[in-house]
Amino acid sequence: GQQLNQSPQSMFIQEGEDVSMNCTSSSIFNTWLWYKQEPGEGPVLLIALYKAGELTSNGRLTAQFGITRKDSFLNISASIPSDVGIYFCAGRHNMIKAAGNKLTFGGGTRVLVKP
Amino acid sequence: NAGVTQTPKFRVLKTGQSMTLLCAQDMNHEYMYWYRQDPGMGLRLIHYSVGEGTTAKGEVPDGYNVSRLKKQNFLLGLESAAPSQTSVYFCASSRTRPPGDQPQHFGDGTRLSIL
């Protein structure tokens, strides 16, 4: 099956730091999505990217759709304690109805606060 | 706004027991999905549906069945639960396109333990 490699698997943040995470794929995607999941809840969409090279921001979050269509990254600027959670990338190949808008998810990046 | 509602939120089963997880969405979405989430593996698609009365297999369908008798509901069944099915199960829904892609909206999950 399709593989999305997400890194790092976990990271510690200190308030005010900028952090980055990325996803790479062995195949091309037409859409990249970034979700955040907090304990006991389902993933919530942060940013959606629809074109190669696209750079999109949502507050302190910025994500880019790689030119090759095989990667994407997410940056968090000036991190705060509530940024803690698990961040997932997800990619979609095509828009054929029978394919059902299916997503392939990365393994997640767990963001923790430095003790 | 309810969005995507999953019931139950928690359940413990014995090996061999059967049960049904219910997902309900009030957004009039065409597409619905069932995922399982295991530590370090992101979300994996079990089954999905592109409309009322239709279902299709995802990445990990074995041991599960689904039904979409009504547009707003998507049921996930375990006929004979196995310990390997211990996981957190997420339901999601999305609209069809156009215009543009429609991201998936997730419920808060059902935590299922099989003893």
Tab-separated table of C-alpha atoms in Angstrom:
chain	number	residue	atom	x	y	z
A	1	GLY	CA	0.000	0.000	0.000
A	2	GLN	CA	0.922	3.642	-0.146
A	3	GLN	CA	3.393	4.930	2.379
A	4	LEU	CA	3.701	8.371	3.844
A	5	ASN	CA	6.834	8.895	5.880
A	6	GLN	CA	6.358	11.604	8.461
A	7	SER	CA	9.218	13.029	10.493
A	8	PRO	CA	10.163	13.553	13.143
A	9	GLN	CA	8.095	11.013	15.039
A	10	SER	CA	8.207	13.252	18.087
A	11	MET	CA	9.667	16.554	19.146
A	12	PHE	CA	9.917	18.750	22.198
A	13	ILE	CA	9.092	22.419	21.916
A	14	GLN	CA	9.973	25.360	24.070
A	15	GLU	CA	7.619	28.273	24.103
A	16	GLY	CA	8.571	30.765	21.407
A	17	GLU	CA	10.470	28.300	19.227
A	18	ASP	CA	9.716	27.640	15.569
A	19	VAL	CA	9.217	23.976	14.713
A	20	SER	CA	9.013	22.044	11.457
A	21	MET	CA	7.809	18.649	10.381
A	22	ASN	CA	7.507	17.035	6.982
A	23	CYS	CA	6.011	14.203	5.003
A	24	THR	CA	7.452	12.390	2.040
A	25	SER	CA	5.820	9.909	-0.279
A	26	SER	CA	6.962	7.380	-2.845
A	27	SER	CA	4.152	8.500	-5.137
A	28	ILE	CA	2.511	11.698	-6.288
A	29	PHE	CA	-0.440	13.259	-4.485
A	30	ASN	CA	-2.922	15.793	-5.825
A	31	THR	CA	-3.838	17.102	-2.383
A	32	TRP	CA	-1.979	17.401	0.905
A	33	LEU	CA	-3.739	17.955	4.207
A	34	TRP	CA	-2.434	18.625	7.697
A	35	TYR	CA	-4.469	17.615	10.751
A	36	LYS	CA	-3.946	18.040	14.495
A	37	GLN	CA	-5.220	15.571	17.053
A	38	GLU	CA	-5.536	16.248	20.773
A	39	PRO	CA	-6.049	13.551	23.428
A	40	GLY	CA	-9.497	11.983	23.322
A	41	GLU	CA	-10.503	13.752	20.146
A	42	GLY	CA	-10.519	13.133	16.436
A	43	PRO	CA	-8.166	14.849	13.998
A	44	VAL	CA	-9.049	18.420	13.107
A	45	LEU	CA	-8.079	19.920	9.767
A	46	LEU	CA	-5.448	22.671	9.963
A	47	ILE	CA	-4.450	23.355	6.368
A	48	ALA	CA	-5.364	21.975	2.946
A	49	LEU	CA	-3.060	22.277	-0.087
A	50	TYR	CA	-4.292	21.707	-3.619
A	51	LYS	CA	-1.505	22.828	-5.990
A	52	ALA	CA	2.160	21.941	-6.298
A	53	GLY	CA	4.265	24.749	-4.845
A	54	GLU	CA	1.345	26.188	-2.895
A	55	LEU	CA	2.236	27.875	0.386
A	56	THR	CA	-0.669	28.394	2.775
A	57	SER	CA	-0.856	29.882	6.250
A	58	ASN	CA	-3.360	29.524	9.063
A	59	GLY	CA	-2.344	31.828	11.898
A	60	ARG	CA	1.072	30.688	13.119
A	61	LEU	CA	0.947	27.591	10.918
A	62	THR	CA	2.402	27.485	7.419
A	63	ALA	CA	2.350	24.500	5.096
A	64	GLN	CA	3.738	23.935	1.628
A	65	PHE	CA	2.886	21.490	-1.146
A	66	GLY	CA	6.186	20.286	-2.605
A	67	ILE	CA	7.003	20.972	-6.241
A	68	THR	CA	7.509	17.269	-6.936
A	69	ARG	CA	4.050	16.523	-5.416
A	70	LYS	CA	5.767	13.910	-3.255
A	71	ASP	CA	6.277	15.957	-0.114
A	72	SER	CA	4.860	18.588	2.165
A	73	PHE	CA	5.991	20.389	5.277
A	74	LEU	CA	4.336	22.161	8.179
A	75	ASN	CA	5.898	24.949	10.205
A	76	ILE	CA	4.688	26.283	13.525
A	77	SER	CA	6.096	29.670	14.412
A	78	ALA	CA	6.498	31.022	17.944
A	79	SER	CA	5.134	27.847	19.523
A	80	ILE	CA	2.891	28.001	22.582
A	81	PRO	CA	1.900	25.274	25.063
A	82	SER	CA	-1.424	24.613	23.330
A	83	ASP	CA	0.464	23.517	20.209
A	84	VAL	CA	1.015	20.205	21.975
A	85	GLY	CA	-0.653	17.317	20.180
A	86	ILE	CA	-0.158	14.905	17.324
A	87	TYR	CA	0.121	16.347	13.837
A	88	PHE	CA	-0.753	14.178	10.858
A	89	CYS	CA	-0.136	14.723	7.204
A	90	ALA	CA	-2.480	13.114	4.705
A	91	GLY	CA	-2.377	12.843	0.938
A	92	ARG	CA	-4.955	12.145	-1.696
A	93	HIS	CA	-4.237	10.780	-5.166
A	94	ASN	CA	-7.251	11.475	-7.296
A	95	MET	CA	-10.736	12.874	-7.367
A	96	ILE	CA	-12.644	10.037	-8.984
A	97	LYS	CA	-15.919	9.548	-7.140
A	98	ALA	CA	-15.500	5.793	-6.933
A	99	ALA	CA	-12.224	6.365	-5.087
A	100	GLY	CA	-14.240	8.132	-2.441
A	101	ASN	CA	-11.927	11.012	-1.628
A	102	LYS	CA	-9.676	8.551	0.203
A	103	LEU	CA	-6.707	9.748	2.197
A	104	THR	CA	-3.395	8.133	3.095
A	105	PHE	CA	-2.088	9.247	6.487
A	106	GLY	CA	1.422	9.644	7.819
A	107	GLY	CA	2.346	8.113	11.156
A	108	GLY	CA	2.102	11.427	12.988
A	109	THR	CA	4.476	13.806	14.745
A	110	ARG	CA	3.940	14.003	18.481
A	111	VAL	CA	4.688	17.508	19.759
A	112	LEU	CA	5.521	17.724	23.448
A	113	VAL	CA	6.569	20.533	25.765
A	114	LYS	CA	10.131	20.571	27.060
A	115	PRO	CA	10.185	19.880	30.782
B	1	ASN	CA	-23.161	21.795	15.852
B	2	ALA	CA	-22.874	18.015	16.229
B	3	GLY	CA	-20.852	17.247	13.061
B	4	VAL	CA	-19.766	13.609	13.248
B	5	THR	CA	-20.971	11.654	16.286
B	6	GLN	CA	-19.677	8.224	17.244
B	7	THR	CA	-21.255	5.832	19.715
B	8	PRO	CA	-20.209	4.293	21.984
B	9	LYS	CA	-17.100	6.195	23.124
B	10	PHE	CA	-15.625	3.217	24.976
B	11	ARG	CA	-16.259	-0.496	24.936
B	12	VAL	CA	-14.602	-3.638	26.267
B	13	LEU	CA	-15.375	-6.937	24.562
B	14	LYS	CA	-14.376	-10.522	25.035
B	15	THR	CA	-12.795	-12.429	22.178
B	16	GLY	CA	-15.491	-13.803	19.895
B	17	GLN	CA	-18.163	-11.293	20.831
B	18	SER	CA	-19.773	-9.139	18.207
B	19	MET	CA	-20.673	-5.486	18.241
B	20	THR	CA	-21.605	-2.563	16.036
B	21	LEU	CA	-20.138	0.911	16.120
B	22	LEU	CA	-22.404	3.705	14.977
B	23	CYS	CA	-21.396	6.854	13.148
B	24	ALA	CA	-23.861	9.641	12.455
B	25	GLN	CA	-23.243	12.896	10.580
B	26	ASP	CA	-25.595	15.845	10.272
B	27	MET	CA	-23.779	17.683	7.474
B	28	ASN	CA	-25.498	15.891	4.576
B	29	HIS	CA	-22.141	14.504	3.445
B	30	GLU	CA	-22.043	11.927	0.674
B	31	TYR	CA	-18.837	10.194	1.706
B	32	MET	CA	-18.225	8.394	4.974
B	33	TYR	CA	-15.227	6.442	6.278
B	34	TRP	CA	-14.123	4.174	9.067
B	35	TYR	CA	-10.485	4.226	10.229
B	36	ARG	CA	-8.560	2.535	12.958
B	37	GLN	CA	-5.709	4.234	14.766
B	38	ASP	CA	-2.926	2.258	16.373
B	39	PRO	CA	0.139	3.687	18.127
B	40	GLY	CA	2.733	5.022	15.715
B	41	MET	CA	0.762	3.992	12.628
B	42	GLY	CA	-1.461	6.948	11.906
B	43	LEU	CA	-4.954	6.202	10.623
B	44	ARG	CA	-5.672	3.277	8.361
B	45	LEU	CA	-8.821	3.078	6.289
B	46	ILE	CA	-11.046	0.069	6.993
B	47	HIS	CA	-14.070	0.679	4.759
B	48	TYR	CA	-15.674	3.648	3.115
B	49	SER	CA	-18.885	4.636	1.394
B	50	VAL	CA	-19.467	7.034	-1.486
B	51	GLY	CA	-23.204	7.164	-0.971
B	52	GLU	CA	-26.262	5.586	0.587
B	53	GLY	CA	-26.399	1.878	-0.129
B	54	THR	CA	-22.775	1.621	-1.303
B	55	THR	CA	-19.658	0.489	0.542
B	56	ALA	CA	-16.115	-0.381	-0.453
B	57	LYS	CA	-13.024	-1.893	1.134
B	58	GLY	CA	-10.182	0.227	2.364
B	59	GLU	CA	-6.660	-0.702	3.360
B	60	VAL	CA	-7.470	-3.055	6.288
B	61	PRO	CA	-11.004	-4.458	5.791
B	62	ASP	CA	-10.561	-8.010	7.095
B	63	GLY	CA	-12.670	-8.849	10.139
B	64	TYR	CA	-15.027	-5.904	9.647
B	65	ASN	CA	-18.282	-5.287	7.847
B	66	VAL	CA	-20.112	-2.049	7.181
B	67	SER	CA	-23.510	-0.839	6.113
B	68	ARG	CA	-24.824	2.510	4.856
B	69	LEU	CA	-28.590	2.130	4.853
B	70	LYS	CA	-29.170	5.826	5.478
B	71	LYS	CA	-27.093	8.691	4.160
B	72	GLN	CA	-26.402	10.067	7.607
B	73	ASN	CA	-25.347	6.783	9.236
B	74	PHE	CA	-22.401	4.461	8.667
B	75	LEU	CA	-22.197	1.309	10.789
B	76	LEU	CA	-19.042	-0.711	11.469
B	77	GLY	CA	-19.519	-4.291	12.601
B	78	LEU	CA	-17.189	-6.777	14.210
B	79	GLU	CA	-18.708	-10.234	13.836
B	80	SER	CA	-16.205	-12.080	16.027
B	81	ALA	CA	-13.895	-9.712	17.866
B	82	ALA	CA	-10.205	-10.554	18.129
B	83	PRO	CA	-7.513	-8.989	20.364
B	84	SER	CA	-5.823	-7.621	17.204
B	85	GLN	CA	-8.861	-5.404	16.754
B	86	THR	CA	-8.122	-3.508	19.947
B	87	SER	CA	-7.756	0.028	18.668
B	88	VAL	CA	-9.288	3.468	18.506
B	89	TYR	CA	-11.828	3.699	15.711
B	90	PHE	CA	-12.595	6.952	13.943
B	91	CYS	CA	-15.413	7.789	11.627
B	92	ALA	CA	-15.163	10.634	9.126
B	93	SER	CA	-17.318	12.206	6.469
B	94	SER	CA	-16.821	14.576	3.570
B	95	ARG	CA	-18.731	16.276	0.804
B	96	THR	CA	-18.273	15.452	-2.829
B	97	ARG	CA	-16.562	17.854	-5.159
B	98	PRO	CA	-16.877	20.317	-6.926
B	99	PRO	CA	-15.916	22.950	-6.297
B	100	GLY	CA	-12.493	22.018	-5.047
B	101	ASP	CA	-11.643	19.158	-2.783
B	102	GLN	CA	-13.563	18.583	0.368
B	103	PRO	CA	-11.581	17.598	3.459
B	104	GLN	CA	-12.739	14.911	5.823
B	105	HIS	CA	-14.329	15.775	9.175
B	106	PHE	CA	-13.712	13.348	12.023
B	107	GLY	CA	-15.653	12.151	15.044
B	108	ASP	CA	-14.040	11.884	18.476
B	109	GLY	CA	-13.383	8.165	18.241
B	110	THR	CA	-14.455	4.908	19.866
B	111	ARG	CA	-11.891	3.236	22.090
B	112	LEU	CA	-12.353	-0.520	21.791
B	113	SER	CA	-10.530	-3.139	23.868
B	114	ILE	CA	-10.787	-6.848	23.107
B	115	LEU	CA	-9.779	-9.152	25.946
